[in-house]
Amino acid sequence: MRIAICPGSFDPVTLGHLDIIRRATPLFDQVIVAVTVNPNKTPTFSPEERLDFLRRCTRDIPNVVVDRCDGLLADYARSKGACALLKGLRAVTDFEYEFQMALINKKLNPELETMFMTTSSAYMYLSSSAVRQVAGYGGDISEFVPAQILQDVMGRFTSERSEEK
């Protein structure tokens, strides 16, 4: 079985993330979408919320599994029997960081390949941080996040704006 891992913080999941996930599914028997937990970051949504968001957004894709990764990605991939990490790229700046991470992961797990998939042009500008910024100011993010989670994401920022007043 050919298993790929599509890791990320997904804080929140965007239409760009889903584009990469959907395009990866015909290439592998199973795609594990792994919510990574970085102790150096303070996410807007808890890992459990992000897992729930991803499960709702991918439930119609039969070979996608949503899981959580708390440690080294190379070790997680080994434990799942994965042959590849799948990383979406929007721009050259994404590549510089992801290339460095690919080399580190290859050193830690020589059997693991990293595959880069370019984002569809419709989503090249899109990032979770941009979504959070627009939502934080009360802007319309309906073209940025899946409909399944739109109210949850907007609700978080609406309540935060209410608390600030």
mmCIF file of C-alpha atoms in Angstrom:
data_model
loop_
_atom_site.group_PDB
_atom_site.id
_atom_site.type_symbol
_atom_site.label_atom_id
_atom_site.label_comp_id
_atom_site.label_asym_id
_atom_site.label_seq_id
_atom_site.Cartn_x
_atom_site.Cartn_y
_atom_site.Cartn_z
ATOM 1 C CA MET A 1 0.000 0.000 0.000
ATOM 2 C CA ARG A 2 1.388 3.393 -1.018
ATOM 3 C CA ILE A 3 0.768 5.863 1.808
ATOM 4 C CA ALA A 4 1.480 9.578 1.690
ATOM 5 C CA ILE A 5 1.313 12.043 4.528
ATOM 6 C CA CYS A 6 0.098 15.565 3.913
ATOM 7 C CA PRO A 7 1.218 17.435 7.052
ATOM 8 C CA GLY A 8 0.350 20.921 8.197
ATOM 9 C CA SER A 9 -1.008 23.065 10.957
ATOM 10 C CA PHE A 10 -4.301 23.640 9.066
ATOM 11 C CA ASP A 11 -5.160 26.614 11.312
ATOM 12 C CA PRO A 12 -7.743 26.667 9.696
ATOM 13 C CA VAL A 13 -7.930 24.373 6.678
ATOM 14 C CA THR A 14 -8.350 26.383 3.470
ATOM 15 C CA LEU A 15 -9.628 25.616 -0.013
ATOM 16 C CA GLY A 16 -5.982 25.579 -1.082
ATOM 17 C CA HIS A 17 -5.236 22.778 1.387
ATOM 18 C CA LEU A 18 -8.226 20.806 0.124
ATOM 19 C CA ASP A 19 -7.104 21.308 -3.468
ATOM 20 C CA ILE A 20 -3.752 19.669 -2.690
ATOM 21 C CA ILE A 21 -5.378 16.845 -0.699
ATOM 22 C CA ARG A 22 -7.915 16.067 -3.440
ATOM 23 C CA ARG A 23 -5.294 16.117 -6.189
ATOM 24 C CA ALA A 24 -3.056 13.770 -4.164
ATOM 25 C CA THR A 25 -5.654 11.080 -3.580
ATOM 26 C CA PRO A 26 -5.472 9.429 -7.034
ATOM 27 C CA LEU A 27 -1.680 9.126 -6.665
ATOM 28 C CA PHE A 28 -1.690 7.083 -3.435
ATOM 29 C CA ASP A 29 -3.701 4.278 -1.883
ATOM 30 C CA GLN A 30 -4.055 6.334 1.282
ATOM 31 C CA VAL A 31 -3.384 9.985 2.128
ATOM 32 C CA ILE A 32 -2.988 10.751 5.809
ATOM 33 C CA VAL A 33 -3.703 14.390 6.512
ATOM 34 C CA ALA A 34 -1.657 14.985 9.646
ATOM 35 C CA VAL A 35 -2.335 17.942 11.898
ATOM 36 C CA THR A 36 1.082 18.818 13.230
ATOM 37 C CA VAL A 37 1.469 20.323 16.668
ATOM 38 C CA ASN A 38 4.270 22.860 17.096
ATOM 39 C CA PRO A 39 4.882 23.762 20.755
ATOM 40 C CA ASN A 40 6.505 27.034 19.637
ATOM 41 C CA LYS A 41 3.293 28.312 18.017
ATOM 42 C CA THR A 42 0.000 29.430 19.505
ATOM 43 C CA PRO A 43 -2.692 28.366 17.056
ATOM 44 C CA THR A 44 -6.129 29.955 16.847
ATOM 45 C CA PHE A 45 -7.849 26.567 16.821
ATOM 46 C CA SER A 46 -7.014 23.633 19.084
ATOM 47 C CA PRO A 47 -5.641 20.437 17.538
ATOM 48 C CA GLU A 48 -8.999 18.768 18.230
ATOM 49 C CA GLU A 49 -10.868 21.538 16.388
ATOM 50 C CA ARG A 50 -8.493 21.330 13.425
ATOM 51 C CA LEU A 51 -8.904 17.533 13.301
ATOM 52 C CA ASP A 52 -12.685 17.958 13.365
ATOM 53 C CA PHE A 53 -12.562 20.591 10.598
ATOM 54 C CA LEU A 54 -10.464 18.319 8.382
ATOM 55 C CA ARG A 55 -12.653 15.284 9.014
ATOM 56 C CA ARG A 56 -15.758 17.236 8.026
ATOM 57 C CA CYS A 57 -14.082 18.620 4.902
ATOM 58 C CA THR A 58 -12.652 15.290 3.699
ATOM 59 C CA ARG A 59 -15.380 12.828 4.684
ATOM 60 C CA ASP A 60 -16.364 12.443 1.017
ATOM 61 C CA ILE A 61 -12.834 11.372 0.004
ATOM 62 C CA PRO A 62 -12.599 7.619 0.654
ATOM 63 C CA ASN A 63 -8.818 7.202 0.880
ATOM 64 C CA VAL A 64 -8.145 10.139 3.231
ATOM 65 C CA VAL A 65 -7.451 9.584 6.910
ATOM 66 C CA VAL A 66 -7.112 12.524 9.308
ATOM 67 C CA ASP A 67 -4.684 12.123 12.208
ATOM 68 C CA ARG A 68 -2.520 14.075 14.628
ATOM 69 C CA CYS A 69 1.288 14.214 14.684
ATOM 70 C CA ASP A 70 2.914 15.461 17.887
ATOM 71 C CA GLY A 71 6.534 14.481 17.274
ATOM 72 C CA LEU A 72 9.024 14.316 14.450
ATOM 73 C CA LEU A 73 7.358 13.922 11.083
ATOM 74 C CA ALA A 74 10.031 11.456 9.927
ATOM 75 C CA ASP A 75 9.263 9.174 12.887
ATOM 76 C CA TYR A 76 5.510 9.539 12.398
ATOM 77 C CA ALA A 77 5.862 8.595 8.714
ATOM 78 C CA ARG A 78 7.895 5.526 9.634
ATOM 79 C CA SER A 79 5.257 4.437 12.174
ATOM 80 C CA LYS A 80 2.515 4.736 9.527
ATOM 81 C CA GLY A 81 4.486 2.964 6.789
ATOM 82 C CA ALA A 82 4.376 6.054 4.588
ATOM 83 C CA CYS A 83 6.603 6.330 1.542
ATOM 84 C CA ALA A 84 6.092 10.043 0.916
ATOM 85 C CA LEU A 85 5.443 13.412 2.462
ATOM 86 C CA LEU A 86 3.313 15.630 0.290
ATOM 87 C CA LYS A 87 3.861 19.369 0.540
ATOM 88 C CA GLY A 88 1.914 22.055 -1.264
ATOM 89 C CA LEU A 89 3.859 25.019 -2.615
ATOM 90 C CA ARG A 90 2.464 28.465 -3.377
ATOM 91 C CA ALA A 91 5.640 30.385 -4.124
ATOM 92 C CA VAL A 92 9.436 30.213 -4.210
ATOM 93 C CA THR A 93 9.543 31.305 -0.569
ATOM 94 C CA ASP A 94 7.581 28.166 0.388
ATOM 95 C CA PHE A 95 10.100 26.046 -1.504
ATOM 96 C CA GLU A 96 13.140 27.364 0.359
ATOM 97 C CA TYR A 97 11.755 26.344 3.751
ATOM 98 C CA GLU A 98 10.187 23.081 2.536
ATOM 99 C CA PHE A 99 13.376 22.032 0.729
ATOM 100 C CA GLN A 100 15.349 22.411 3.961
ATOM 101 C CA MET A 101 12.728 20.356 5.834
ATOM 102 C CA ALA A 102 12.783 17.692 3.092
ATOM 103 C CA LEU A 103 16.539 17.277 3.509
ATOM 104 C CA ILE A 104 16.221 16.978 7.281
ATOM 105 C CA ASN A 105 13.408 14.425 6.983
ATOM 106 C CA LYS A 106 15.448 12.424 4.440
ATOM 107 C CA LYS A 107 18.364 12.341 6.882
ATOM 108 C CA LEU A 108 16.080 11.162 9.703
ATOM 109 C CA ASN A 109 14.176 8.657 7.543
ATOM 110 C CA PRO A 110 16.113 7.686 4.368
ATOM 111 C CA GLU A 111 13.151 5.683 2.966
ATOM 112 C CA LEU A 112 10.894 8.743 3.025
ATOM 113 C CA GLU A 113 10.547 10.908 -0.071
ATOM 114 C CA THR A 114 9.153 14.427 -0.104
ATOM 115 C CA MET A 115 6.965 15.346 -3.051
ATOM 116 C CA PHE A 116 6.090 18.943 -3.855
ATOM 117 C CA MET A 117 2.790 19.800 -5.486
ATOM 118 C CA THR A 118 2.167 23.299 -6.758
ATOM 119 C CA THR A 119 -1.026 24.933 -5.632
ATOM 120 C CA SER A 120 -3.651 25.588 -8.272
ATOM 121 C CA SER A 121 -3.405 29.164 -9.522
ATOM 122 C CA ALA A 122 -6.806 29.931 -7.981
ATOM 123 C CA TYR A 123 -5.294 29.488 -4.503
ATOM 124 C CA MET A 124 -1.716 30.767 -4.880
ATOM 125 C CA TYR A 125 -2.397 33.780 -2.668
ATOM 126 C CA LEU A 126 -4.228 31.832 0.030
ATOM 127 C CA SER A 127 -2.831 30.947 3.465
ATOM 128 C CA SER A 128 -4.309 30.160 6.856
ATOM 129 C CA SER A 129 -2.714 33.311 8.270
ATOM 130 C CA ALA A 130 -4.403 35.434 5.574
ATOM 131 C CA VAL A 131 -7.731 33.780 6.399
ATOM 132 C CA ARG A 132 -7.246 34.538 10.102
ATOM 133 C CA GLN A 133 -6.359 38.152 9.338
ATOM 134 C CA VAL A 134 -9.380 38.751 7.101
ATOM 135 C CA ALA A 135 -11.721 36.972 9.525
ATOM 136 C CA GLY A 136 -10.245 38.931 12.424
ATOM 137 C CA TYR A 137 -11.416 42.145 10.790
ATOM 138 C CA GLY A 138 -14.838 40.694 10.028
ATOM 139 C CA GLY A 139 -14.157 40.201 6.315
ATOM 140 C CA ASP A 140 -15.836 37.647 4.079
ATOM 141 C CA ILE A 141 -13.797 34.421 3.989
ATOM 142 C CA SER A 142 -16.416 32.311 2.196
ATOM 143 C CA GLU A 143 -14.167 31.990 -0.868
ATOM 144 C CA PHE A 144 -11.187 30.933 1.263
ATOM 145 C CA VAL A 145 -12.432 28.135 3.536
ATOM 146 C CA PRO A 146 -14.691 25.126 2.930
ATOM 147 C CA ALA A 147 -18.397 25.726 3.511
ATOM 148 C CA GLN A 148 -18.415 22.927 6.114
ATOM 149 C CA ILE A 149 -16.341 25.036 8.529
ATOM 150 C CA LEU A 150 -17.149 28.618 7.516
ATOM 151 C CA GLN A 151 -19.504 29.301 10.436
ATOM 152 C CA ASP A 152 -17.072 27.769 12.945
ATOM 153 C CA VAL A 153 -14.187 29.907 11.743
ATOM 154 C CA MET A 154 -16.235 33.104 11.555
ATOM 155 C CA GLY A 155 -17.788 32.340 14.941
ATOM 156 C CA ARG A 156 -14.377 32.220 16.582
ATOM 157 C CA PHE A 157 -13.437 35.637 15.276
ATOM 158 C CA THR A 158 -16.863 37.164 15.886
ATOM 159 C CA SER A 159 -16.698 36.141 19.550
ATOM 160 C CA GLU A 160 -13.125 37.466 19.872
ATOM 161 C CA ARG A 161 -14.198 40.853 18.433
ATOM 162 C CA SER A 162 -17.176 40.939 20.858
ATOM 163 C CA GLU A 163 -14.876 40.241 23.831
ATOM 164 C CA GLU A 164 -12.576 43.124 22.839
ATOM 165 C CA LYS A 165 -15.393 45.683 22.993
#
